[in-house]
PDB file of C-alpha atoms in Angstrom:
ATOM      1  CA  UNK R   1       4.664 -13.002 -21.031  1.00 76.00           C
ATOM      2  CA  UNK R   2       8.252 -11.821 -21.546  1.00 93.00           C
ATOM      3  CA  UNK R   3       8.665  -8.375 -23.076  1.00 98.00           C
ATOM      4  CA  UNK R   4      11.655  -6.621 -24.634  1.00 98.00           C
ATOM      5  CA  UNK R   5      11.555  -3.100 -23.217  1.00 98.00           C
ATOM      6  CA  UNK R   6      13.493  -0.074 -24.462  1.00 98.00           C
ATOM      7  CA  UNK R   7      13.679   2.640 -21.803  1.00 98.00           C
ATOM      8  CA  UNK R   8      14.102   6.127 -23.245  1.00 98.00           C
ATOM      9  CA  UNK R   9      15.510   8.110 -20.341  1.00 96.00           C
ATOM     10  CA  UNK R  10      18.202  10.475 -19.134  1.00 91.00           C
ATOM     11  CA  UNK R  11      21.701   9.154 -18.296  1.00 93.00           C
ATOM     12  CA  UNK R  12      21.200   6.210 -15.952  1.00 95.00           C
ATOM     13  CA  UNK R  13      24.417   6.875 -14.053  1.00 94.00           C
ATOM     14  CA  UNK R  14      23.086  10.142 -12.600  1.00 91.00           C
ATOM     15  CA  UNK R  15      19.720   8.997 -11.199  1.00 94.00           C
ATOM     16  CA  UNK R  16      18.868   8.912  -7.495  1.00 93.00           C
ATOM     17  CA  UNK R  17      17.962   5.258  -7.015  1.00 95.00           C
ATOM     18  CA  UNK R  18      16.348   5.941  -3.622  1.00 93.00           C
ATOM     19  CA  UNK R  19      13.478   7.844  -5.178  1.00 92.00           C
ATOM     20  CA  UNK R  20      13.633   7.596  -8.959  1.00 95.00           C
ATOM     21  CA  UNK R  21      10.386   6.291 -10.496  1.00 96.00           C
ATOM     22  CA  UNK R  22      12.076   5.173 -13.737  1.00 97.00           C
ATOM     23  CA  UNK R  23      14.531   3.055 -11.759  1.00 98.00           C
ATOM     24  CA  UNK R  24      11.670   1.533  -9.743  1.00 98.00           C
ATOM     25  CA  UNK R  25       9.883   0.641 -12.985  1.00 98.00           C
ATOM     26  CA  UNK R  26      13.049  -0.951 -14.361  1.00 98.00           C
ATOM     27  CA  UNK R  27      13.538  -3.045 -11.221  1.00 98.00           C
ATOM     28  CA  UNK R  28       9.937  -4.194 -11.395  1.00 98.00           C
ATOM     29  CA  UNK R  29      10.164  -5.069 -15.103  1.00 98.00           C
ATOM     30  CA  UNK R  30      13.311  -7.071 -14.452  1.00 98.00           C
ATOM     31  CA  UNK R  31      11.632  -8.936 -11.577  1.00 98.00           C
ATOM     32  CA  UNK R  32       8.813  -9.861 -13.964  1.00 98.00           C
ATOM     33  CA  UNK R  33      11.292 -11.459 -16.359  1.00 98.00           C
ATOM     34  CA  UNK R  34      11.311  -8.719 -18.964  1.00 98.00           C
ATOM     35  CA  UNK R  35      14.477  -7.741 -20.871  1.00 98.00           C
ATOM     36  CA  UNK R  36      15.604  -4.123 -20.574  1.00 98.00           C
ATOM     37  CA  UNK R  37      17.481  -1.832 -22.958  1.00 98.00           C
ATOM     38  CA  UNK R  38      18.554   1.742 -22.273  1.00 98.00           C
ATOM     39  CA  UNK R  39      18.839   4.454 -24.917  1.00 98.00           C
ATOM     40  CA  UNK R  40      19.175   8.219 -25.212  1.00 97.00           C
ATOM     41  CA  UNK R  41      16.390   9.994 -27.139  1.00 97.00           C
ATOM     42  CA  UNK R  42      19.045  11.825 -29.158  1.00 96.00           C
ATOM     43  CA  UNK R  43      19.997   8.547 -30.865  1.00 97.00           C
ATOM     44  CA  UNK R  44      16.584   8.030 -32.485  1.00 98.00           C
ATOM     45  CA  UNK R  45      16.841   7.707 -36.271  1.00 97.00           C
ATOM     46  CA  UNK R  46      14.088   7.245 -38.836  1.00 97.00           C
ATOM     47  CA  UNK R  47      14.686   5.752 -42.285  1.00 95.00           C
ATOM     48  CA  UNK R  48      12.003   6.644 -44.830  1.00 92.00           C
ATOM     49  CA  UNK R  49      13.996   5.506 -47.887  1.00 90.00           C
ATOM     50  CA  UNK R  50      12.619   2.944 -50.311  1.00 78.00           C
ATOM     51  CA  UNK R  51      12.590  -0.546 -48.804  1.00 77.00           C
ATOM     52  CA  UNK R  52      13.142   0.668 -45.245  1.00 73.00           C
ATOM     53  CA  UNK R  53       9.398   0.624 -44.462  1.00 78.00           C
ATOM     54  CA  UNK R  54       9.743   3.549 -42.081  1.00 87.00           C
ATOM     55  CA  UNK R  55      12.357   1.945 -39.844  1.00 95.00           C
ATOM     56  CA  UNK R  56      12.840   3.640 -36.471  1.00 97.00           C
ATOM     57  CA  UNK R  57      16.050   2.790 -34.650  1.00 98.00           C
ATOM     58  CA  UNK R  58      18.048   3.895 -31.627  1.00 98.00           C
ATOM     59  CA  UNK R  59      21.549   3.284 -30.278  1.00 98.00           C
ATOM     60  CA  UNK R  60      20.908   1.243 -27.158  1.00 97.00           C
ATOM     61  CA  UNK R  61      22.406  -1.283 -24.791  1.00 98.00           C
ATOM     62  CA  UNK R  62      21.001  -4.125 -22.684  1.00 98.00           C
ATOM     63  CA  UNK R  63      20.892  -3.103 -19.043  1.00 98.00           C
ATOM     64  CA  UNK R  64      20.434  -4.838 -15.704  1.00 98.00           C
ATOM     65  CA  UNK R  65      19.694  -2.923 -12.509  1.00 98.00           C
ATOM     66  CA  UNK R  66      20.048  -3.520  -8.788  1.00 97.00           C
ATOM     67  CA  UNK R  67      19.334  -1.421  -5.707  1.00 95.00           C
ATOM     68  CA  UNK R  68      22.993  -0.893  -4.790  1.00 96.00           C
ATOM     69  CA  UNK R  69      24.158   2.706  -4.476  1.00 93.00           C
ATOM     70  CA  UNK R  70      27.121   3.365  -6.775  1.00 91.00           C
ATOM     71  CA  UNK R  71      26.692   0.047  -8.609  1.00 96.00           C
ATOM     72  CA  UNK R  72      23.043   0.229  -9.580  1.00 97.00           C
ATOM     73  CA  UNK R  73      23.319  -0.739 -13.245  1.00 97.00           C
ATOM     74  CA  UNK R  74      25.320  -2.809 -15.703  1.00 97.00           C
ATOM     75  CA  UNK R  75      25.272  -1.948 -19.394  1.00 97.00           C
ATOM     76  CA  UNK R  76      26.075  -4.333 -22.214  1.00 97.00           C
ATOM     77  CA  UNK R  77      27.443  -3.341 -25.610  1.00 97.00           C
ATOM     78  CA  UNK R  78      25.691  -0.525 -27.419  1.00 96.00           C
ATOM     79  CA  UNK R  79      24.286  -1.472 -30.817  1.00 97.00           C
ATOM     80  CA  UNK R  80      21.704  -0.367 -33.341  1.00 98.00           C
ATOM     81  CA  UNK R  81      18.250  -1.447 -32.148  1.00 98.00           C
ATOM     82  CA  UNK R  82      15.205  -1.646 -34.399  1.00 98.00           C
ATOM     83  CA  UNK R  83      12.291  -0.423 -32.289  1.00 98.00           C
ATOM     84  CA  UNK R  84       9.902  -2.765 -34.121  1.00 97.00           C
ATOM     85  CA  UNK R  85      11.917  -5.915 -34.833  1.00 97.00           C
ATOM     86  CA  UNK R  86      13.835  -5.921 -31.535  1.00 98.00           C
ATOM     87  CA  UNK R  87      11.447  -4.248 -29.060  1.00 98.00           C
ATOM     88  CA  UNK R  88       7.925  -4.863 -27.742  1.00 98.00           C
ATOM     89  CA  UNK R  89       7.500  -1.797 -25.499  1.00 98.00           C
ATOM     90  CA  UNK R  90       9.116   1.632 -25.442  1.00 98.00           C
ATOM     91  CA  UNK R  91       8.969   3.265 -22.018  1.00 98.00           C
ATOM     92  CA  UNK R  92       9.253   7.011 -22.626  1.00 97.00           C
ATOM     93  CA  UNK R  93      10.766   8.373 -19.427  1.00 96.00           C
ATOM     94  CA  UNK R  94      13.152  11.210 -20.198  1.00 91.00           C
ATOM     95  CA  UNK R  95      12.548  14.374 -18.191  1.00 87.00           C
ATOM     96  CA  UNK R  96      11.387  17.634 -19.758  1.00 81.00           C
ATOM     97  CA  UNK R  97      12.062  20.396 -20.925  1.00 79.00           C
ATOM     98  CA  UNK R  98       9.075  19.858 -23.154  1.00 83.00           C
ATOM     99  CA  UNK R  99      10.798  21.517 -26.103  1.00 86.00           C
ATOM    100  CA  UNK R 100      10.957  20.904 -29.862  1.00 90.00           C
ATOM    101  CA  UNK R 101      13.359  18.010 -29.276  1.00 92.00           C
ATOM    102  CA  UNK R 102      10.845  16.340 -26.967  1.00 93.00           C
ATOM    103  CA  UNK R 103       7.989  17.030 -29.376  1.00 95.00           C
ATOM    104  CA  UNK R 104       9.945  15.690 -32.361  1.00 97.00           C
ATOM    105  CA  UNK R 105      10.634  12.463 -30.463  1.00 97.00           C
ATOM    106  CA  UNK R 106       6.899  12.010 -29.914  1.00 97.00           C
ATOM    107  CA  UNK R 107       6.292  12.434 -33.645  1.00 97.00           C
ATOM    108  CA  UNK R 108       8.879   9.735 -34.424  1.00 98.00           C
ATOM    109  CA  UNK R 109       7.640   7.327 -31.739  1.00 98.00           C
ATOM    110  CA  UNK R 110       4.064   7.823 -32.908  1.00 97.00           C
ATOM    111  CA  UNK R 111       5.088   6.003 -36.117  1.00 96.00           C
ATOM    112  CA  UNK R 112       5.409   2.803 -34.070  1.00 97.00           C
ATOM    113  CA  UNK R 113       1.638   2.713 -33.518  1.00 96.00           C
ATOM    114  CA  UNK R 114       0.186  -0.740 -34.015  1.00 95.00           C
ATOM    115  CA  UNK R 115       3.618  -2.377 -34.042  1.00 96.00           C
ATOM    116  CA  UNK R 116       5.392  -1.438 -30.805  1.00 98.00           C
ATOM    117  CA  UNK R 117       3.578  -0.173 -27.700  1.00 98.00           C
ATOM    118  CA  UNK R 118       4.827   3.211 -26.440  1.00 98.00           C
ATOM    119  CA  UNK R 119       3.999   4.251 -22.854  1.00 98.00           C
ATOM    120  CA  UNK R 120       2.778   6.866 -22.308  1.00 97.00           C
ATOM    121  CA  UNK R 121       1.227   7.191 -25.775  1.00 98.00           C
ATOM    122  CA  UNK R 122       3.481   9.714 -27.577  1.00 98.00           C
ATOM    123  CA  UNK R 123       0.710  11.552 -29.446  1.00 97.00           C
ATOM    124  CA  UNK R 124      -1.210  11.972 -26.191  1.00 97.00           C
ATOM    125  CA  UNK R 125       1.900  13.180 -24.354  1.00 96.00           C
ATOM    126  CA  UNK R 126       2.463  15.742 -27.087  1.00 96.00           C
ATOM    127  CA  UNK R 127      -1.159  16.892 -26.999  1.00 95.00           C
ATOM    128  CA  UNK R 128      -1.526  16.924 -23.210  1.00 93.00           C
ATOM    129  CA  UNK R 129       1.275  19.061 -21.724  1.00 89.00           C
ATOM    130  CA  UNK R 130       0.971  19.295 -17.945  1.00 88.00           C
ATOM    131  CA  UNK R 131      -0.297  22.848 -17.584  1.00 90.00           C
ATOM    132  CA  UNK R 132      -2.397  22.906 -20.769  1.00 93.00           C
ATOM    133  CA  UNK R 133      -4.281  19.573 -20.598  1.00 96.00           C
ATOM    134  CA  UNK R 134      -5.403  20.513 -17.088  1.00 96.00           C
ATOM    135  CA  UNK R 135      -7.366  23.453 -18.548  1.00 97.00           C
ATOM    136  CA  UNK R 136      -9.948  20.917 -19.751  1.00 97.00           C
ATOM    137  CA  UNK R 137     -10.817  20.491 -16.065  1.00 98.00           C
ATOM    138  CA  UNK R 138     -10.964  24.177 -15.135  1.00 97.00           C
ATOM    139  CA  UNK R 139     -13.926  23.512 -12.831  1.00 97.00           C
ATOM    140  CA  UNK R 140     -11.468  21.905 -10.395  1.00 98.00           C
ATOM    141  CA  UNK R 141      -8.701  24.511 -10.824  1.00 97.00           C
ATOM    142  CA  UNK R 142      -7.934  27.734  -8.995  1.00 94.00           C
ATOM    143  CA  UNK R 143      -8.396  30.863 -11.147  1.00 94.00           C
ATOM    144  CA  UNK R 144      -5.763  30.495 -13.866  1.00 95.00           C
ATOM    145  CA  UNK R 145      -4.344  32.942 -16.383  1.00 95.00           C
ATOM    146  CA  UNK R 146      -1.953  32.312 -19.285  1.00 96.00           C
ATOM    147  CA  UNK R 147      -0.363  35.371 -20.892  1.00 93.00           C
ATOM    148  CA  UNK R 148       2.847  37.245 -21.721  1.00 93.00           C
ATOM    149  CA  UNK R 149       1.921  40.916 -21.230  1.00 92.00           C
ATOM    150  CA  UNK R 150       2.482  42.442 -17.813  1.00 91.00           C
ATOM    151  CA  UNK R 151      -0.600  44.633 -18.286  1.00 93.00           C
ATOM    152  CA  UNK R 152      -2.784  41.548 -18.597  1.00 94.00           C
ATOM    153  CA  UNK R 153      -1.244  39.979 -15.500  1.00 91.00           C
ATOM    154  CA  UNK R 154      -1.849  43.129 -13.447  1.00 91.00           C
ATOM    155  CA  UNK R 155      -5.525  43.102 -14.465  1.00 92.00           C
ATOM    156  CA  UNK R 156      -5.758  39.441 -13.420  1.00 92.00           C
ATOM    157  CA  UNK R 157      -4.167  40.305 -10.077  1.00 91.00           C
ATOM    158  CA  UNK R 158      -6.695  43.120  -9.545  1.00 90.00           C
ATOM    159  CA  UNK R 159      -9.566  40.711 -10.208  1.00 90.00           C
ATOM    160  CA  UNK R 160      -8.197  38.270  -7.625  1.00 87.00           C
ATOM    161  CA  UNK R 161      -8.063  41.036  -5.002  1.00 86.00           C
ATOM    162  CA  UNK R 162     -11.633  42.061  -5.848  1.00 86.00           C
ATOM    163  CA  UNK R 163     -12.849  38.461  -5.568  1.00 83.00           C
ATOM    164  CA  UNK R 164     -11.393  38.087  -2.078  1.00 77.00           C
ATOM    165  CA  UNK R 165      -8.706  35.523  -2.988  1.00 72.00           C
ATOM    166  CA  UNK R 166      -5.918  37.954  -2.133  1.00 77.00           C
ATOM    167  CA  UNK R 167      -3.369  39.623  -4.357  1.00 84.00           C
ATOM    168  CA  UNK R 168      -0.364  37.319  -4.034  1.00 92.00           C
ATOM    169  CA  UNK R 169       0.312  35.378  -7.240  1.00 92.00           C
ATOM    170  CA  UNK R 170       2.346  32.377  -8.335  1.00 91.00           C
ATOM    171  CA  UNK R 171       4.045  32.658 -11.730  1.00 92.00           C
ATOM    172  CA  UNK R 172       5.518  29.573 -13.422  1.00 90.00           C
ATOM    173  CA  UNK R 173       6.706  28.479 -16.865  1.00 89.00           C
ATOM    174  CA  UNK R 174       4.071  26.756 -18.957  1.00 86.00           C
ATOM    175  CA  UNK R 175       6.305  23.792 -19.726  1.00 83.00           C
ATOM    176  CA  UNK R 176       8.487  23.631 -16.608  1.00 76.00           C
ATOM    177  CA  UNK R 177       8.878  20.687 -14.248  1.00 74.00           C
ATOM    178  CA  UNK R 178      10.068  19.768 -10.770  1.00 70.00           C
ATOM    179  CA  UNK R 179       9.137  23.124  -9.243  1.00 71.00           C
ATOM    180  CA  UNK R 180      11.803  24.974 -11.276  1.00 78.00           C
ATOM    181  CA  UNK R 181      11.342  28.713 -11.910  1.00 82.00           C
ATOM    182  CA  UNK R 182       8.157  28.960  -9.813  1.00 87.00           C
ATOM    183  CA  UNK R 183       7.915  32.399  -8.181  1.00 89.00           C
ATOM    184  CA  UNK R 184       5.624  34.095  -5.691  1.00 90.00           C
ATOM    185  CA  UNK R 185       4.589  37.662  -6.462  1.00 89.00           C
ATOM    186  CA  UNK R 186       3.410  39.780  -3.491  1.00 89.00           C
ATOM    187  CA  UNK R 187       0.146  41.700  -3.673  1.00 87.00           C
ATOM    188  CA  UNK R 188       1.984  44.975  -4.326  1.00 86.00           C
ATOM    189  CA  UNK R 189       3.461  43.444  -7.516  1.00 83.00           C
ATOM    190  CA  UNK R 190       6.898  44.773  -6.615  1.00 86.00           C
ATOM    191  CA  UNK R 191       8.803  42.004  -8.412  1.00 89.00           C
ATOM    192  CA  UNK R 192       6.291  41.348 -11.191  1.00 89.00           C
ATOM    193  CA  UNK R 193       8.011  43.493 -13.805  1.00 90.00           C
ATOM    194  CA  UNK R 194      11.379  41.786 -13.312  1.00 90.00           C
ATOM    195  CA  UNK R 195       9.792  38.329 -13.380  1.00 89.00           C
ATOM    196  CA  UNK R 196       7.808  39.012 -16.546  1.00 89.00           C
ATOM    197  CA  UNK R 197      10.952  40.344 -18.195  1.00 90.00           C
ATOM    198  CA  UNK R 198      12.850  37.219 -17.155  1.00 90.00           C
ATOM    199  CA  UNK R 199      10.118  34.891 -18.450  1.00 88.00           C
ATOM    200  CA  UNK R 200       9.896  36.766 -21.743  1.00 89.00           C
ATOM    201  CA  UNK R 201      13.646  36.456 -22.266  1.00 89.00           C
ATOM    202  CA  UNK R 202      13.883  32.808 -21.209  1.00 86.00           C
ATOM    203  CA  UNK R 203      10.818  31.311 -22.942  1.00 86.00           C
ATOM    204  CA  UNK R 204       9.013  31.998 -26.204  1.00 89.00           C
ATOM    205  CA  UNK R 205       5.731  30.637 -24.877  1.00 90.00           C
ATOM    206  CA  UNK R 206       3.419  32.427 -22.417  1.00 93.00           C
ATOM    207  CA  UNK R 207       3.576  31.672 -18.706  1.00 92.00           C
ATOM    208  CA  UNK R 208       0.963  30.592 -16.173  1.00 93.00           C
ATOM    209  CA  UNK R 209      -0.328  32.793 -13.350  1.00 94.00           C
ATOM    210  CA  UNK R 210      -2.493  31.659 -10.436  1.00 93.00           C
ATOM    211  CA  UNK R 211      -3.387  33.112  -7.034  1.00 92.00           C
ATOM    212  CA  UNK R 212      -1.113  32.005  -4.233  1.00 91.00           C
ATOM    213  CA  UNK R 213      -3.021  29.403  -2.232  1.00 87.00           C
ATOM    214  CA  UNK R 214      -2.193  29.559   1.510  1.00 85.00           C
ATOM    215  CA  UNK R 215      -3.192  25.890   1.761  1.00 83.00           C
ATOM    216  CA  UNK R 216       0.092  25.041   0.040  1.00 80.00           C
ATOM    217  CA  UNK R 217       1.804  25.457   3.434  1.00 76.00           C
ATOM    218  CA  UNK R 218       0.138  22.161   4.342  1.00 80.00           C
ATOM    219  CA  UNK R 219       1.527  20.619   1.179  1.00 80.00           C
ATOM    220  CA  UNK R 220       0.220  19.548  -2.160  1.00 89.00           C
ATOM    221  CA  UNK R 221      -0.894  16.044  -2.968  1.00 93.00           C
ATOM    222  CA  UNK R 222       0.647  13.901  -5.702  1.00 95.00           C
ATOM    223  CA  UNK R 223      -1.972  11.375  -6.786  1.00 98.00           C
ATOM    224  CA  UNK R 224      -0.965   8.579  -9.154  1.00 98.00           C
ATOM    225  CA  UNK R 225      -3.424   7.105 -11.624  1.00 98.00           C
ATOM    226  CA  UNK R 226      -2.622   3.889 -13.504  1.00 98.00           C
ATOM    227  CA  UNK R 227      -4.609   3.428 -16.704  1.00 98.00           C
ATOM    228  CA  UNK R 228      -7.134   5.857 -15.248  1.00 97.00           C
ATOM    229  CA  UNK R 229      -7.476   4.119 -11.881  1.00 98.00           C
ATOM    230  CA  UNK R 230      -6.360   5.526  -8.526  1.00 98.00           C
ATOM    231  CA  UNK R 231      -3.154   3.774  -7.388  1.00 98.00           C
ATOM    232  CA  UNK R 232      -1.935   5.856  -4.440  1.00 97.00           C
ATOM    233  CA  UNK R 233      -1.058   9.297  -3.123  1.00 97.00           C
ATOM    234  CA  UNK R 234       1.388  11.203  -0.961  1.00 94.00           C
ATOM    235  CA  UNK R 235       1.275  14.672   0.542  1.00 93.00           C
ATOM    236  CA  UNK R 236       4.361  16.745  -0.259  1.00 87.00           C
ATOM    237  CA  UNK R 237       5.152  19.476   2.268  1.00 80.00           C
ATOM    238  CA  UNK R 238       7.432  22.461   1.572  1.00 71.00           C
ATOM    239  CA  UNK R 239      10.837  22.621   3.205  1.00 61.00           C
ATOM    240  CA  UNK R 240      11.743  25.404   5.623  1.00 61.00           C
ATOM    241  CA  UNK R 241      11.631  28.816   3.966  1.00 51.00           C
ATOM    242  CA  UNK R 242       9.948  27.408   0.831  1.00 54.00           C
ATOM    243  CA  UNK R 243       6.439  27.454  -0.621  1.00 58.00           C
ATOM    244  CA  UNK R 244       7.225  24.881  -3.324  1.00 54.00           C
ATOM    245  CA  UNK R 245       6.597  21.347  -2.131  1.00 53.00           C
ATOM    246  CA  UNK R 246       8.190  19.354  -4.955  1.00 58.00           C
ATOM    247  CA  UNK R 247      10.485  16.646  -3.603  1.00 58.00           C
ATOM    248  CA  UNK R 248      13.077  17.753  -6.184  1.00 58.00           C
ATOM    249  CA  UNK R 249      13.407  21.126  -4.400  1.00 51.00           C
ATOM    250  CA  UNK R 250      13.574  19.860  -0.830  1.00 59.00           C
ATOM    251  CA  UNK R 251       9.971  19.027  -0.028  1.00 66.00           C
ATOM    252  CA  UNK R 252       9.156  16.100   2.243  1.00 74.00           C
ATOM    253  CA  UNK R 253       6.525  13.391   1.840  1.00 82.00           C
ATOM    254  CA  UNK R 254       3.925  12.040   4.222  1.00 89.00           C
ATOM    255  CA  UNK R 255       1.101   9.512   4.024  1.00 89.00           C
ATOM    256  CA  UNK R 256      -2.327  10.768   3.040  1.00 93.00           C
ATOM    257  CA  UNK R 257      -5.824   9.821   1.892  1.00 94.00           C
ATOM    258  CA  UNK R 258      -8.130  11.362  -0.700  1.00 96.00           C
ATOM    259  CA  UNK R 259     -10.758  14.000   0.037  1.00 96.00           C
ATOM    260  CA  UNK R 260     -14.214  13.644  -1.554  1.00 97.00           C
ATOM    261  CA  UNK R 261     -13.308  16.334  -4.105  1.00 97.00           C
ATOM    262  CA  UNK R 262     -10.071  14.540  -4.980  1.00 97.00           C
ATOM    263  CA  UNK R 263     -12.045  11.344  -5.538  1.00 98.00           C
ATOM    264  CA  UNK R 264     -14.345  13.330  -7.828  1.00 98.00           C
ATOM    265  CA  UNK R 265     -11.332  14.685  -9.747  1.00 98.00           C
ATOM    266  CA  UNK R 266      -9.914  11.191 -10.239  1.00 98.00           C
ATOM    267  CA  UNK R 267     -13.263   9.896 -11.464  1.00 98.00           C
ATOM    268  CA  UNK R 268     -13.568  12.798 -13.928  1.00 98.00           C
ATOM    269  CA  UNK R 269     -10.082  12.188 -15.352  1.00 98.00           C
ATOM    270  CA  UNK R 270     -10.242   8.384 -15.546  1.00 98.00           C
ATOM    271  CA  UNK R 271     -12.038   7.790 -18.862  1.00 98.00           C
ATOM    272  CA  UNK R 272     -10.007  10.387 -20.760  1.00 97.00           C
ATOM    273  CA  UNK R 273      -6.647   9.139 -19.460  1.00 98.00           C
ATOM    274  CA  UNK R 274      -7.531   5.574 -20.371  1.00 97.00           C
ATOM    275  CA  UNK R 275      -8.783   6.548 -23.820  1.00 97.00           C
ATOM    276  CA  UNK R 276      -5.618   8.546 -24.543  1.00 97.00           C
ATOM    277  CA  UNK R 277      -3.252   5.722 -23.583  1.00 98.00           C
ATOM    278  CA  UNK R 278      -1.862   7.690 -20.637  1.00 98.00           C
ATOM    279  CA  UNK R 279      -0.998   4.691 -18.457  1.00 98.00           C
ATOM    280  CA  UNK R 280       1.114   6.404 -15.762  1.00 98.00           C
ATOM    281  CA  UNK R 281      -0.123   9.837 -14.699  1.00 98.00           C
ATOM    282  CA  UNK R 282       0.536  11.979 -11.638  1.00 97.00           C
ATOM    283  CA  UNK R 283      -1.865  14.778 -10.751  1.00 97.00           C
ATOM    284  CA  UNK R 284      -1.223  17.555  -8.233  1.00 95.00           C
ATOM    285  CA  UNK R 285      -3.940  18.869  -5.910  1.00 96.00           C
ATOM    286  CA  UNK R 286      -3.701  21.624  -3.265  1.00 94.00           C
ATOM    287  CA  UNK R 287      -5.998  21.965  -0.272  1.00 92.00           C
ATOM    288  CA  UNK R 288      -7.932  18.827  -1.108  1.00 94.00           C
ATOM    289  CA  UNK R 289      -9.763  20.604  -3.963  1.00 95.00           C
ATOM    290  CA  UNK R 290      -7.526  22.607  -6.333  1.00 95.00           C
ATOM    291  CA  UNK R 291      -6.207  20.634  -9.324  1.00 97.00           C
ATOM    292  CA  UNK R 292      -3.026  22.324 -10.593  1.00 94.00           C
ATOM    293  CA  UNK R 293      -1.284  19.888 -12.972  1.00 93.00           C
ATOM    294  CA  UNK R 294      -1.768  16.616 -14.855  1.00 96.00           C
ATOM    295  CA  UNK R 295       1.728  15.156 -15.268  1.00 95.00           C
ATOM    296  CA  UNK R 296       2.082  12.827 -18.266  1.00 96.00           C
ATOM    297  CA  UNK R 297       5.630  13.247 -19.600  1.00 93.00           C
ATOM    298  CA  UNK R 298       7.699  11.571 -16.877  1.00 92.00           C
ATOM    299  CA  UNK R 299       5.599  11.352 -13.695  1.00 94.00           C
ATOM    300  CA  UNK R 300       7.254  10.638 -10.357  1.00 92.00           C
ATOM    301  CA  UNK R 301       6.261   9.818  -6.793  1.00 92.00           C
ATOM    302  CA  UNK R 302       5.649   6.070  -6.867  1.00 97.00           C
ATOM    303  CA  UNK R 303       8.627   5.203  -4.640  1.00 96.00           C
ATOM    304  CA  UNK R 304       7.386   7.442  -1.811  1.00 93.00           C
ATOM    305  CA  UNK R 305       3.794   6.271  -2.299  1.00 95.00           C
ATOM    306  CA  UNK R 306       4.815   2.626  -1.991  1.00 96.00           C
ATOM    307  CA  UNK R 307       7.019   3.332   1.017  1.00 94.00           C
ATOM    308  CA  UNK R 308       4.156   4.925   2.979  1.00 93.00           C
ATOM    309  CA  UNK R 309       1.340   2.683   1.783  1.00 93.00           C
ATOM    310  CA  UNK R 310       3.040  -0.693   1.445  1.00 95.00           C
ATOM    311  CA  UNK R 311       1.850  -0.887  -2.164  1.00 96.00           C
ATOM    312  CA  UNK R 312       3.559  -1.890  -5.412  1.00 98.00           C
ATOM    313  CA  UNK R 313       2.634   0.784  -7.926  1.00 98.00           C
ATOM    314  CA  UNK R 314       5.330  -0.326 -10.374  1.00 98.00           C
ATOM    315  CA  UNK R 315       3.654  -3.745 -10.604  1.00 98.00           C
ATOM    316  CA  UNK R 316       0.282  -2.084 -11.284  1.00 98.00           C
ATOM    317  CA  UNK R 317       1.850  -0.081 -14.104  1.00 98.00           C
ATOM    318  CA  UNK R 318       3.429  -3.174 -15.668  1.00 98.00           C
ATOM    319  CA  UNK R 319       0.182  -5.106 -15.370  1.00 98.00           C
ATOM    320  CA  UNK R 320      -1.542  -2.320 -17.303  1.00 98.00           C
ATOM    321  CA  UNK R 321       1.233  -2.279 -19.918  1.00 98.00           C
ATOM    322  CA  UNK R 322       1.108  -6.058 -20.310  1.00 98.00           C
ATOM    323  CA  UNK R 323      -2.669  -5.912 -20.807  1.00 98.00           C
ATOM    324  CA  UNK R 324      -2.345  -3.226 -23.457  1.00 98.00           C
ATOM    325  CA  UNK R 325       0.417  -5.102 -25.252  1.00 98.00           C
ATOM    326  CA  UNK R 326      -1.578  -8.352 -25.246  1.00 97.00           C
ATOM    327  CA  UNK R 327      -4.531  -6.501 -26.796  1.00 96.00           C
ATOM    328  CA  UNK R 328      -2.512  -5.109 -29.725  1.00 94.00           C
TER     329      UNK R 328
END
């Protein structure tokens, strides 16, 4: 089966080919004989005029990739591409912010349903933001609070002290990514006012608050699920002087296995991910038991997982995509 694949992603010239999951997926697709096109989400256009039959197009170019630093891609001529007539699969891989632009793109791509396969499913991506979808699995989460008022956060902090979890908090944007703007608040709350003020000025949505988990010093685990099935995992450890373990902010990776609770988490998530068309998902777990995020927009980590485990997660993802496309 040869597929025509349009990859919706950030500028290809700026990616880190040593660890970029989108690049790994493109290499794998190319090895499988598929044809690749690259386009910027900002070029999506929808024609609802009479006779257009709801035509969704983008301004894209054929692309070939190779694992050569500084010469990792070759683009053909850009042209108008019909995402139904010219494309079999849209791979939605641009990074957040998960803003109105991102949400609007999911609404447009959703109109391809039944004609062109979009991975991950755009309606499910829109309805399952990382730090909101995870609330459906609160039984696996640390105590979690979403709010905007500092008074509410202080009450939450007092409850954590009373419960014996300690008073240190972690505050993070509800729709952030890559460990950006994640702050630790000490038990005395000395910087809480300034942080709340900053969050209120920077984002219209509420923010997420959780107790600081000392286990994070041993890292947090990125677990990848492909069409609901466990595909691999790595442990990400914070860099010196950091508590954030994201690789994007200097964390390091190491091989790992799943704890019994992590296996239980994966089993609980599997049917819902599969039903929602969330083919490539990365979940984050701290201390072998605390589920913190379900990443569906542009998950990462497969390059490090394959390096440590000798696996081929990209191939598993394409096998799942090919199965879904064949079943359309």
